[in-house]
Amino acid sequence: MSTNSSRLFATLALAVAASRTAAADDLARVRGAGVLRFGADAEGGAPFVYEDPREPGRLKGFEVEIAELLAARLGVRAEMKQHNWAELVPGLVRGDFDVALNGLEITDYREREIDFSRAYYACPLRLMARRSDPSVAGFDDCRARGRVVGTLRESYAQRFLEAEGIDFRTYDDQVTPYLDLEAGRLDAVLMEESIALYYGAPRPALRAAGPIFGELRYGIGFRKGETALKGEIDAALDAAARDGSLRAIYERWGLFNPLVARLLGDPSPDTDAPAPSRDEFLEIASGDGGGGGGGRLLSYAALLLGGTAVTIALTACGMALAMALGLGLALLRLYGPAAAGKAAVAYIEVVRGTPLLIQLLLLYYGLAQLGLKLPAFAAGALGLGLNYAASEAENYRSGLQSVPRGQTEAALSLGLTPLQSLRHVVVPQAVRVVIPSLTNDLIAMFKDSSIVSVIAIVELTKAYQMLAPVSGNYFGIGLVAAAIYFSIGALVAFGSRALERRLGAGWRAARGATPA
Amino acid sequence: MIRVRGLSKRFGGVAVLSGVDLDVGEGEIVCVTGPSGSGKTTLLRCLGGLETIDSGTVTVGGVTIAAGAKDGAALAKLRAKTGIVFQQFHLFPHLTAIGNVTLAPRFVRKESPAEARAAGERLLALVGLKGLEERYPSELSGGQQQRVAIARSLAMEPRVLLYDEPTSSLDPDRKTDVLEVMRRLRDRRITQVVVTHDLEFARSAADRVETVPGTG
């Protein structure tokens, strides 16, 4: 596992080196295409990038507006490429989009792999606590024994808490920490102010605890060596800072603060401007979203259906590949020449012994470095198929071995060739034994397919994760998503039992009744 | 029809058969008896082309297998001359009685389904199973299963039919059924070798009883 990840990082490092030598025609490429593709994750939600649930397909957020502003100054249009946030850097290196623009903090370790624009936003940290709990007045109160602070995984706030030696619990989304704080599972939540303003502050049971502190800065990520594009975008950012258009965006979203004023060289850190875009979002999120209005849920369900279609297509392609490859592996292992059998065993053991996540990352980002850039869907279906082939091979093997040796001997003595015996006598009996475990794996893959969101595929779970923070209704949307998974899984199970009955028509009791 | 000379067979270091001779004429019924572990079943499997041999020769219907012959063309030819009725029958449980009987004619001799079915129905009638064509093995009694197994072997028109302990899974009063089938086949000049430790059955069925001495 650890050797796998270090190999992955080695390939990524190679990629960085390779892209450095690429010709500096990056700006010409963007202008020629007429589009600036920016990588971002709609799961991050407001105020960054989110899909408006009332207008499916329509993206909103202050970073969408910044991207549009920059693209306009380059004379092109902006296009968001959905990509898992945690993999934005490898996605950028792989060439899935031109720039990464999605709350990427400028850090030393990222600068080893990519270049950053000048900072476009500066943000402090905000601590929030319960109104009913006066014991947390400020950050220093979190040092008391037994206090636990919630925060986002791998964030600036987490590193801050680590450095201060405070007990913390990390989360993958920005809504549940505040829910846990309300429920008394946490004593405080420390987040970037941009997030606290949208997900903590609107909750009446919560309050700010002490003043803002700290500072982190967001930058736009470029592939190393794409200096022409970076230069042009830096110039556009400078101009937007000078002429007030960046400030106008931040004010609309209620995000202007003294740190930003300093960053933009703006002399007046006034923060009382109206924030219509934020108000609009909060209205959506708090309105009937929290209460779970039926009409709203229905429109979310429609959005989830797109993800469902992708999930079904992925599982269908993945399972077809797994079944075909698995059968080949099992036959090689049982009947093939010794060397081929050993190779099949090696494949099965290696694939079973490594996490699917690493395999997908290698297929998508790793292979890209060797020149093979698989489309996301193909890489996802291939990853699932190659992975499940190992367990299908073992299913087939136990199925084939469950057919008594006497069956083959009877077939051979009738003059069938070994291949004919397999085809007409052994396999038909093995299939029926294998169907239940095959069904299990089909349903498991259906659910496992959610993992492919790491390679920029929006399937059902990702669609849920993108909708939930926008709606503020984790429970209702979660129920809808779970219901979709469940009903399709139940349908598969039902079909499989019907198939078993059909195949088993006359010989259901065979095993008990025939001396075999 | 069958000529065995100096047949030896070892499994690992254990000699199961050593220097066995056997002659069977066309249309003859020969019962082979002997104590448990004397290699009766192994002898049958050598005759049926399911085992290679370590020394000596086995000749069936003009096809000779010598020591060291690998599983391949020669053994396949031997299998084409012989049919085996296994002790446990080894019927194909996923196929009906007629499906069991027609499988080999359809896929080995490439007969049309209709052709194979007509022949299969005649064979099932010959062994007294008319009307049971669509039953699965699990829906048949032990004696009926045995006769399906016989019909299945006959479908490939073997010159020699080999039985491994045919009475071991039959009720005593059903033994006459298989005896009756064996006599009908003798009328068709099919050579039959029966391995059994049932001496009473051997005496009533066989033209000749041979004994394989235990090896030691």
XYZ file of C-alpha atoms in Angstrom:
732
model
C 0.000 0.000 0.000
C 2.671 2.497 0.959
C 4.866 1.397 -1.947
C 1.879 1.901 -4.200
C 1.291 5.435 -3.080
C 4.967 6.328 -3.309
C 4.999 4.933 -6.844
C 2.031 7.099 -7.622
C 3.795 10.168 -6.344
C 6.902 9.236 -8.290
C 4.892 9.139 -11.511
C 3.304 12.431 -10.632
C 6.708 13.986 -10.046
C 7.819 12.656 -13.426
C 4.817 14.323 -14.970
C 5.731 17.629 -13.474
C 9.207 17.295 -14.930
C 7.761 16.388 -18.318
C 5.345 19.286 -18.392
C 8.183 21.712 -17.611
C 9.733 20.949 -20.944
C 6.438 21.464 -22.791
C 6.384 24.307 -25.282
C 5.065 27.614 -23.915
C 2.144 27.703 -26.293
C -0.292 27.512 -23.375
C -1.826 30.936 -23.950
C -2.196 30.271 -27.684
C -3.903 26.973 -26.835
C -6.496 28.643 -24.588
C -7.168 31.438 -27.074
C -7.345 28.973 -29.951
C -9.905 26.859 -28.125
C -11.835 29.988 -27.198
C -12.381 28.627 -23.718
C -10.640 28.749 -20.355
C -11.354 25.452 -18.627
C -11.103 25.797 -14.857
C -11.053 22.772 -12.570
C -13.326 22.988 -9.552
C -15.552 20.807 -7.384
C -19.216 21.746 -7.045
C -19.271 19.598 -3.901
C -17.418 22.456 -2.178
C -20.645 24.394 -2.584
C -21.345 28.050 -1.876
C -19.787 30.507 -1.860
C -17.147 28.923 -4.122
C -18.868 26.933 -6.888
C -22.272 25.289 -6.663
C -25.098 24.186 -8.859
C -28.289 26.165 -8.363
C -30.935 23.570 -7.498
C -33.634 25.772 -9.024
C -31.792 25.905 -12.337
C -30.123 22.545 -12.899
C -26.897 22.903 -14.864
C -26.444 26.545 -13.875
C -23.283 27.179 -11.825
C -22.996 29.961 -9.319
C -20.391 31.148 -6.815
C -17.806 33.881 -6.457
C -15.147 31.744 -8.126
C -17.405 31.170 -11.134
C -17.657 34.949 -11.424
C -13.879 35.356 -11.098
C -13.334 32.721 -13.790
C -15.792 34.507 -16.088
C -14.114 37.830 -15.394
C -10.643 36.456 -16.206
C -11.834 34.589 -19.281
C -13.495 37.736 -20.605
C -10.210 39.625 -20.246
C -8.476 36.834 -22.193
C -11.144 37.132 -24.880
C -12.525 33.625 -24.279
C -15.359 32.120 -22.278
C -15.009 30.199 -19.005
C -15.994 26.575 -18.620
C -16.010 24.688 -15.318
C -14.595 21.145 -15.366
C -15.990 19.159 -12.463
C -13.105 17.483 -10.598
C -12.767 16.024 -7.120
C -11.289 18.784 -4.948
C -8.632 16.605 -3.298
C -7.317 15.620 -6.763
C -7.304 19.082 -8.342
C -3.502 19.206 -8.468
C -2.981 15.816 -10.195
C -5.925 16.635 -12.467
C -4.255 19.876 -13.469
C -0.909 18.133 -14.041
C -2.682 15.466 -16.108
C -4.190 18.170 -18.323
C -7.879 17.714 -17.503
C -8.280 21.522 -17.437
C -6.224 24.685 -17.992
C -6.207 26.110 -14.460
C -7.309 25.037 -10.983
C -9.547 27.692 -9.441
C -11.326 26.440 -6.337
C -10.197 27.684 -2.940
C -6.696 26.291 -3.428
C -4.526 27.625 -0.646
C -1.046 28.669 -1.749
C 1.269 26.293 0.113
C 4.911 25.228 -0.242
C 4.048 21.614 -0.894
C 1.658 22.500 -3.712
C 4.187 24.892 -5.213
C 6.511 21.962 -5.727
C 4.048 20.521 -8.254
C 2.289 23.523 -9.752
C 2.676 27.304 -10.097
C 0.292 29.777 -8.495
C -1.059 33.109 -9.682
C -0.906 36.094 -7.356
C -3.346 35.542 -4.486
C -6.885 36.506 -5.450
C -8.479 36.085 -2.033
C -7.384 36.252 1.611
C -9.355 34.707 4.382
C -9.086 34.567 8.182
C -10.284 31.779 10.462
C -13.528 31.978 12.402
C -14.312 30.079 15.592
C -17.972 29.368 16.358
C -19.621 27.917 19.456
C -23.120 27.327 20.818
C -25.080 30.307 22.146
C -26.184 28.155 25.044
C -22.608 27.404 26.056
C -20.867 30.547 27.355
C -17.751 28.623 28.392
C -16.203 29.014 24.907
C -15.611 32.748 24.649
C -12.594 32.579 22.355
C -9.877 30.398 20.905
C -7.958 30.090 24.181
C -10.924 28.381 25.841
C -10.486 25.488 23.379
C -7.269 24.545 25.152
C -9.218 23.403 28.208
C -9.166 19.674 28.824
C -11.807 17.626 27.071
C -12.729 20.300 24.524
C -13.075 19.058 20.935
C -13.075 21.376 17.912
C -14.450 20.335 14.530
C -12.838 21.362 11.246
C -12.378 20.423 7.582
C -9.944 17.646 6.730
C -6.555 18.794 5.378
C -7.457 22.465 5.766
C -5.482 25.430 7.010
C -7.683 25.371 10.125
C -6.694 21.750 10.823
C -3.009 22.594 10.594
C -3.601 25.550 12.899
C -5.279 23.317 15.500
C -2.491 20.757 15.196
C 0.154 23.408 15.741
C -1.683 24.672 18.825
C -2.060 21.163 20.230
C -5.846 21.315 20.479
C -8.071 18.240 20.249
C -9.953 18.251 16.979
C -12.129 16.089 14.784
C -12.037 16.410 10.993
C -14.933 16.308 8.531
C -15.190 15.953 4.761
C -17.913 18.532 4.331
C -18.698 21.930 5.747
C -22.229 21.332 7.031
C -21.997 18.375 9.409
C -19.436 19.993 11.773
C -21.967 22.726 12.511
C -24.759 20.176 12.947
C -22.541 18.265 15.393
C -21.780 21.505 17.217
C -25.497 22.214 17.573
C -26.074 18.676 18.789
C -23.379 19.059 21.460
C -20.964 16.539 19.916
C -18.400 19.321 19.471
C -17.542 22.306 21.671
C -16.562 24.587 18.793
C -15.946 24.634 15.041
C -12.951 26.341 13.439
C -13.282 27.111 9.728
C -12.269 29.611 7.137
C -14.439 32.717 7.485
C -15.753 32.207 3.936
C -17.282 28.903 5.056
C -18.379 30.045 8.529
C -20.312 32.912 6.983
C -22.331 30.521 4.851
C -22.797 27.451 7.016
C -22.207 28.484 10.655
C -23.354 32.068 11.033
C -26.888 31.515 9.625
C -27.656 28.960 12.367
C -29.532 30.733 15.192
C -28.199 28.354 17.860
C -24.579 29.271 17.027
C -22.496 32.393 17.600
C -19.047 33.670 16.720
C -16.572 33.036 19.537
C -13.963 35.803 19.654
C -12.425 37.790 16.791
C -11.174 36.423 13.468
C -7.495 35.468 13.335
C -4.888 33.934 11.017
C -4.760 34.289 7.243
C -4.689 31.987 4.273
C -4.579 32.948 0.631
C -6.150 31.346 -2.389
C -4.321 31.251 -5.703
C -5.081 29.956 -9.194
C -3.046 26.857 -10.078
C -1.120 26.450 -13.361
C 0.949 23.613 -14.738
C 4.654 24.308 -14.233
C 6.075 26.112 -17.209
C 2.820 27.576 -18.481
C 4.197 31.051 -17.837
C 2.451 32.830 -20.682
C -0.985 31.887 -19.384
C 0.043 32.674 -15.803
C 1.406 36.077 -16.824
C -1.797 36.969 -18.640
C -4.016 35.897 -15.751
C -1.841 37.683 -13.176
C -2.182 40.848 -15.245
C -5.956 40.352 -15.434
C -6.146 39.856 -11.658
C -4.074 43.023 -11.078
C -6.393 44.991 -13.303
C -9.500 43.564 -11.636
C -8.064 44.466 -8.224
C -7.376 48.048 -9.374
C -10.658 48.767 -11.074
C -12.778 47.374 -8.238
C -14.388 44.502 -10.152
C -12.925 41.894 -7.775
C -14.174 43.878 -4.785
C -17.628 44.063 -6.352
C -17.724 40.276 -6.609
C -16.646 39.798 -3.005
C -19.206 42.296 -1.759
C -22.037 40.603 -3.627
C -21.100 37.385 -1.855
C -20.506 39.059 1.535
C -16.874 37.994 1.425
C -15.065 41.320 1.498
C -12.909 41.673 4.624
C -9.907 43.719 5.847
C -7.464 41.042 4.722
C -8.849 41.167 1.186
C -8.716 44.955 1.243
C -5.015 44.757 2.068
C -4.426 42.066 -0.547
C -6.096 44.109 -3.288
C -4.468 47.359 -2.165
C -7.933 48.764 -1.513
C -7.824 51.714 0.927
C -11.327 51.261 2.387
C -12.003 48.005 4.238
C -15.726 48.726 4.467
C -17.683 45.497 4.914
C -21.233 46.750 5.251
C -22.175 46.528 1.578
C -25.300 44.466 0.760
C -24.582 40.843 -0.242
C -27.452 39.856 -2.560
C -25.807 36.661 -3.820
C -25.221 35.376 -0.304
C -28.757 36.291 0.746
C -30.123 34.428 -2.259
C -28.142 31.310 -1.412
C -29.106 31.410 2.261
C -32.728 31.716 1.257
C -32.449 28.560 -0.871
C -30.553 26.667 1.778
C -32.709 27.622 4.759
C -36.098 28.027 3.038
C -38.034 24.833 2.674
C -34.736 22.956 2.140
C -34.259 22.367 5.853
C -37.854 21.306 6.347
C -37.754 19.023 3.327
C -40.551 20.427 1.150
C -41.848 17.763 -1.224
C -41.596 19.857 -4.399
C -37.993 20.828 -3.702
C -37.023 17.239 -2.934
C -38.602 16.185 -6.200
C -36.483 18.629 -8.174
C -33.380 17.347 -6.354
C -34.378 13.802 -7.227
C -34.405 14.854 -10.876
C -30.833 16.115 -10.477
C -29.828 12.855 -8.816
C -31.152 10.880 -11.774
C -28.296 12.077 -13.978
C -25.866 10.684 -11.410
C -27.886 7.489 -11.237
C -27.579 6.979 -14.993
C -23.795 7.342 -14.750
C -23.675 4.905 -11.831
C -25.700 2.322 -13.765
C -23.613 2.720 -16.926
C -20.375 2.414 -14.949
C -21.545 -0.699 -13.147
C -22.831 -2.317 -16.337
C -19.559 -1.754 -18.212
C -17.433 -2.608 -15.184
C -19.279 -5.833 -14.414
C -19.306 -6.989 -18.050
C -15.535 -6.575 -18.133
C -15.098 -8.218 -14.715
C -17.166 -11.255 -15.731
C -15.378 -11.786 -19.042
C -11.881 -11.243 -17.669
C -12.676 -13.192 -14.505
C -13.798 -16.226 -16.532
C -10.574 -16.091 -18.561
C -8.496 -15.898 -15.379
C -10.338 -18.779 -13.726
C -10.005 -21.017 -16.807
C -6.303 -20.201 -17.115
C -5.778 -20.917 -13.453
C -7.603 -24.255 -13.515
C -6.858 -25.604 -16.980
C -4.145 -23.440 -18.538
C -0.433 -24.164 -18.814
C 1.462 -23.802 -15.544
C 3.023 -20.436 -16.384
C -0.309 -18.897 -17.415
C -1.907 -20.270 -14.266
C 0.775 -18.629 -12.142
C 0.300 -15.336 -13.967
C -3.439 -15.513 -13.302
C -2.827 -16.184 -9.604
C -0.375 -13.280 -9.447
C -2.919 -10.959 -11.057
C -5.638 -12.046 -8.651
C -3.437 -11.642 -5.576
C -2.029 -8.246 -6.566
C -5.422 -6.803 -7.493
C -7.126 -8.204 -4.403
C -4.320 -6.997 -2.186
C -4.370 -3.335 -3.231
C -7.068 -0.739 -2.633
C -9.411 0.125 -5.491
C -8.757 3.808 -4.819
C -5.028 3.461 -5.554
C -5.766 1.403 -8.668
C -8.094 4.098 -9.994
C -5.612 6.878 -9.278
C -2.874 4.910 -11.072
C -5.110 4.229 -14.074
C -6.228 7.812 -14.397
C -3.315 9.949 -13.250
C -0.467 7.411 -13.344
C -1.022 6.114 -16.888
C -1.475 9.680 -18.121
C 2.198 10.217 -17.330
C 3.156 7.314 -19.553
C 1.247 8.974 -22.375
C -2.018 7.042 -22.041
C -4.753 9.511 -21.151
C -7.890 7.485 -20.623
C -11.176 9.394 -20.583
C -12.606 9.520 -17.060
C -15.515 7.177 -17.737
C -13.301 4.609 -19.462
C -10.779 4.735 -16.615
C -13.576 4.340 -14.076
C -15.221 1.365 -15.792
C -11.819 -0.197 -16.496
C -10.736 0.259 -12.875
C -13.904 -1.320 -11.509
C -13.744 -4.130 -14.097
C -10.078 -4.975 -13.540
C -10.586 -4.901 -9.794
C -13.708 -7.052 -9.686
C -12.266 -9.486 -12.255
C -10.081 -10.830 -9.452
C -13.019 -11.704 -7.243
C -15.106 -12.973 -10.176
C -12.205 -15.262 -11.097
C -12.317 -16.729 -7.599
C -16.112 -17.075 -7.800
C -15.847 -18.932 -11.097
C -13.047 -21.098 -9.766
C -15.054 -22.281 -6.787
C -18.060 -22.767 -9.073
C -16.071 -24.848 -11.563
C -14.472 -26.847 -8.785
C -17.852 -27.575 -7.243
C -18.708 -29.700 -10.293
C -17.575 -33.266 -9.495
C -14.691 -34.757 -11.476
C -16.984 -37.613 -12.525
C -18.976 -35.199 -14.691
C -15.915 -34.455 -16.814
C -14.985 -38.154 -16.995
C -18.475 -39.066 -18.119
C -18.309 -36.391 -20.811
C -14.844 -37.503 -21.957
C -15.871 -41.137 -22.100
C -18.759 -40.102 -24.370
C -16.187 -38.686 -26.775
C -16.486 -34.981 -25.935
C -13.231 -33.059 -26.128
C -12.010 -31.406 -22.908
C -13.224 -28.051 -24.243
C -16.654 -29.456 -25.109
C -16.917 -31.041 -21.656
C -16.223 -27.665 -20.121
C -18.662 -25.869 -22.388
C -21.608 -28.262 -22.249
C -21.254 -30.059 -18.930
C -19.119 -28.198 -16.382
C -19.826 -24.504 -17.076
C -23.642 -24.832 -17.188
C -23.573 -26.438 -13.755
C -21.025 -23.972 -12.382
C -23.009 -20.948 -13.542
C -25.891 -21.717 -11.258
C -23.601 -22.123 -8.286
C -21.940 -18.810 -9.116
C -25.040 -16.638 -9.641
C -25.603 -15.710 -5.966
C -22.029 -14.511 -5.413
C -22.071 -12.783 -8.800
C -25.210 -10.919 -7.733
C -23.531 -9.961 -4.471
C -20.604 -8.502 -6.366
C -22.860 -6.718 -8.823
C -24.647 -4.942 -5.979
C -21.339 -4.296 -4.214
C -19.880 -2.760 -7.378
C -22.998 -0.670 -7.802
C -22.312 0.879 -4.413
C -18.501 0.856 -4.737
C -18.757 2.796 -7.972
C -19.108 5.946 -5.847
C -15.332 5.818 -5.405
C -14.763 6.832 -9.042
C -15.643 10.414 -8.128
C -11.897 10.758 -7.379
C -11.304 10.695 -11.119
C -13.695 13.439 -12.101
C -16.835 11.405 -12.672
C -20.098 12.706 -11.251
C -22.139 9.659 -10.330
C -24.931 9.246 -7.829
C -22.996 9.705 -4.590
C -21.093 12.672 -5.965
C -24.346 14.216 -7.177
C -25.678 13.793 -3.640
C -22.567 15.341 -2.133
C -22.854 18.291 -4.498
C -26.555 18.848 -3.759
C -26.576 18.325 -0.017
C -24.629 21.431 1.047
C -26.600 23.595 -1.362
C -29.891 22.360 -0.006
C -28.734 22.221 3.592
C -30.784 19.057 3.721
C -28.352 16.175 4.199
C -31.039 13.972 5.632
C -33.721 14.353 2.952
C -31.344 14.207 -0.031
C -29.447 11.381 1.631
C -32.682 9.430 1.954
C -33.482 9.974 -1.726
C -29.992 8.851 -2.808
C -30.122 5.822 -0.508
C -33.573 4.960 -1.826
C -32.265 5.036 -5.393
C -29.353 2.730 -4.486
C -31.652 0.444 -2.571
C -34.351 0.114 -5.216
C -31.890 -0.652 -7.997
C -30.039 -3.125 -5.781
C -33.335 -4.788 -4.861
C -34.265 -4.999 -8.541
C -30.966 -6.728 -9.314
C -31.448 -9.183 -6.456
C -34.984 -9.943 -7.623
C -33.832 -10.533 -11.200
C -31.038 -12.772 -10.021
C -33.377 -14.970 -7.985
C -35.703 -15.272 -10.987
C -32.744 -16.315 -13.139
C -31.654 -18.876 -10.549
C -35.143 -20.357 -10.528
C -35.216 -20.554 -14.318
C -31.794 -22.156 -14.632
C -32.494 -24.497 -11.783
C -35.906 -25.510 -13.123
C -35.666 -29.278 -12.899
C -32.496 -30.021 -11.051
C -32.900 -27.878 -7.970
C -32.756 -30.946 -5.777
C -30.158 -32.585 -8.002
C -27.290 -32.269 -5.599
C -29.235 -33.984 -2.883
C -30.845 -36.626 -5.025
C -28.129 -37.801 -7.427
C -25.188 -39.562 -5.943
C -22.446 -37.402 -7.374
C -12.811 -57.737 -29.175
C -10.746 -57.040 -26.041
C -7.208 -58.218 -25.524
C -5.143 -57.208 -22.494
C -1.554 -58.350 -22.078
C 0.699 -57.777 -19.068
C -1.150 -54.644 -17.983
C 0.426 -52.820 -15.040
C -0.658 -49.587 -13.478
C 0.804 -47.717 -10.527
C -0.534 -44.749 -8.622
C 2.380 -42.996 -7.011
C 4.460 -45.859 -5.641
C 1.560 -48.270 -5.270
C 1.085 -51.008 -7.870
C -2.647 -51.330 -8.469
C -2.483 -53.752 -11.390
C 0.483 -55.922 -12.263
C 0.680 -58.177 -15.263
C -3.043 -58.583 -15.901
C -4.162 -60.572 -18.981
C -7.754 -60.617 -20.224
C -9.498 -61.724 -23.414
C -13.139 -61.012 -24.247
C -14.823 -62.081 -27.477
C -17.373 -60.054 -29.406
C -20.852 -60.149 -27.843
C -19.561 -61.856 -24.732
C -20.521 -60.781 -21.188
C -17.572 -61.155 -18.839
C -17.776 -60.360 -15.152
C -14.557 -59.402 -13.392
C -14.535 -60.000 -9.674
C -11.922 -59.772 -6.995
C -11.423 -58.461 -3.512
C -11.750 -54.770 -2.698
C -8.655 -52.862 -3.759
C -7.669 -55.471 -6.305
C -7.805 -52.874 -9.084
C -11.030 -53.981 -10.789
C -12.201 -50.431 -11.338
C -8.761 -49.334 -12.531
C -8.800 -52.153 -15.098
C -12.175 -50.884 -16.315
C -10.891 -47.314 -16.573
C -7.886 -48.534 -18.584
C -10.259 -50.329 -20.968
C -12.379 -47.179 -21.229
C -9.496 -44.871 -22.075
C -9.625 -42.870 -18.850
C -6.178 -43.972 -17.622
C -2.740 -44.237 -19.208
C -0.902 -47.511 -18.545
C 2.577 -48.196 -17.172
C 3.370 -51.427 -18.998
C 1.725 -53.979 -21.253
C -0.903 -53.372 -23.936
C -4.650 -52.854 -24.098
C -6.396 -53.568 -27.405
C -10.080 -52.804 -27.891
C -11.720 -53.251 -31.281
C -8.377 -53.000 -33.044
C -7.141 -49.905 -31.186
C -4.037 -50.614 -29.152
C -2.735 -48.558 -26.266
C 0.815 -49.234 -25.184
C 2.656 -48.142 -22.094
C 3.625 -44.494 -22.017
C 0.952 -43.329 -24.465
C -0.020 -39.857 -23.377
C -3.620 -38.797 -23.031
C -4.407 -37.757 -26.560
C -5.470 -39.156 -29.893
C -5.028 -42.840 -28.947
C -6.983 -42.618 -25.703
C -9.677 -40.633 -27.492
C -9.990 -43.434 -30.069
C -10.327 -45.973 -27.270
C -13.065 -43.837 -25.697
C -14.905 -43.816 -29.012
C -14.983 -47.638 -29.012
C -16.196 -47.974 -25.448
C -18.947 -46.708 -23.215
C -18.760 -46.640 -19.438
C -21.636 -47.000 -16.992
C -20.141 -45.489 -13.854
C -20.903 -46.788 -10.408
C -22.396 -43.376 -9.526
C -23.760 -42.995 -13.112
C -22.471 -39.388 -13.359
C -25.578 -38.269 -15.179
C -25.574 -34.573 -16.115
C -27.950 -33.126 -13.503
C -28.736 -29.986 -15.509
C -30.098 -31.999 -18.452
C -33.232 -34.136 -18.783
C -33.021 -37.851 -19.559
C -33.273 -37.161 -23.290
C -30.807 -34.277 -22.921
C -28.283 -36.633 -21.330
C -28.703 -39.166 -24.128
C -28.518 -36.663 -27.011
C -25.653 -34.451 -25.766
C -22.783 -36.438 -27.304
C -24.520 -37.240 -30.630
C -25.321 -33.546 -31.067
C -21.939 -32.105 -30.218
C -19.527 -34.912 -31.113
C -21.273 -36.349 -34.158
C -22.990 -33.054 -35.027
C -26.384 -34.636 -35.462
C -29.359 -32.298 -35.776
C -31.445 -31.990 -32.590
C -34.375 -33.771 -34.255
C -32.196 -36.610 -35.505
C -30.506 -37.050 -32.127
C -33.837 -36.908 -30.339
C -35.429 -39.628 -32.485
C -32.477 -41.932 -31.856
C -32.448 -41.042 -28.152
C -36.130 -41.868 -27.738
C -35.531 -45.293 -29.324
C -32.663 -45.931 -26.899
C -34.668 -44.886 -23.847
C -37.426 -47.226 -25.006
C -34.857 -50.025 -25.393
C -33.828 -49.666 -21.738
C -37.482 -49.482 -20.661
C -37.789 -45.751 -19.967
C -40.341 -44.746 -22.566
C -42.306 -41.709 -21.348
C -39.631 -40.503 -18.938
C -37.717 -38.459 -21.542
C -38.350 -35.080 -19.915
C -37.491 -36.104 -16.357
C -34.375 -34.697 -14.733
C -32.036 -37.204 -13.078
C -33.135 -35.982 -9.647
C -36.676 -37.036 -10.540
C -35.692 -40.635 -11.363
C -35.035 -43.653 -9.145
C -31.554 -45.167 -8.898
C -32.409 -47.981 -11.312
C -33.926 -45.552 -13.807
C -30.850 -43.329 -13.580
C -28.660 -46.335 -14.305
C -30.623 -47.158 -17.418
C -30.402 -43.529 -18.600
C -26.637 -43.867 -18.160
C -26.668 -47.029 -20.280
C -28.749 -45.346 -22.986
C -26.424 -42.338 -22.899
C -23.430 -44.611 -23.580
C -25.263 -46.541 -26.296
C -26.035 -43.317 -28.141
C -22.430 -43.188 -29.306
C -22.732 -46.756 -30.659
C -19.828 -48.261 -28.737
C -18.651 -51.811 -29.551
C -17.900 -52.373 -25.874
C -19.883 -51.388 -22.794
C -18.151 -51.330 -19.410
C -20.076 -51.437 -16.110
C -18.576 -50.449 -12.776
C -20.392 -52.181 -9.880
C -23.813 -51.987 -11.575
C -25.705 -53.552 -8.655
C -24.146 -51.553 -5.833
C -26.823 -48.867 -5.755
C -29.817 -50.991 -6.744
C -32.468 -52.608 -4.583
C -32.063 -56.405 -4.796
C -35.368 -56.783 -6.648
C -34.338 -54.250 -9.311
C -31.272 -56.241 -10.398
C -33.330 -58.124 -12.948
C -34.006 -54.862 -14.816
C -30.340 -54.257 -15.602
C -29.873 -57.966 -16.310
C -32.657 -57.772 -18.859
C -31.017 -54.752 -20.551
C -27.651 -56.555 -20.669
C -29.203 -59.575 -22.409
C -30.849 -57.343 -25.012
C -27.494 -55.740 -25.719
C -25.837 -59.136 -26.070
C -28.398 -59.866 -28.778
C -27.017 -56.770 -30.556
C -23.490 -58.228 -30.381
C -22.275 -55.586 -27.942
C -19.368 -56.792 -25.845
C -19.890 -56.194 -22.128
C -17.444 -56.219 -19.241
C -18.862 -55.961 -15.736
C -16.760 -55.228 -12.680
C -18.592 -56.444 -9.578
C -18.071 -58.030 -6.213
C -21.641 -59.358 -6.335
C -20.869 -63.029 -7.127
C -24.523 -64.028 -7.348
C -25.160 -61.317 -9.961
C -21.950 -62.247 -11.778
C -23.005 -65.875 -12.061
C -26.460 -65.023 -13.391
C -25.288 -62.373 -15.844
C -21.986 -63.594 -17.194
C -20.919 -65.961 -19.889
C -17.632 -66.134 -18.016
C -16.338 -64.890 -14.650
C -12.727 -63.731 -14.329
C -10.979 -62.911 -11.114
C -8.370 -60.209 -10.654
C -6.012 -61.411 -7.990
C -5.222 -58.902 -5.262
C -1.794 -57.379 -5.678
C 0.497 -57.069 -2.770
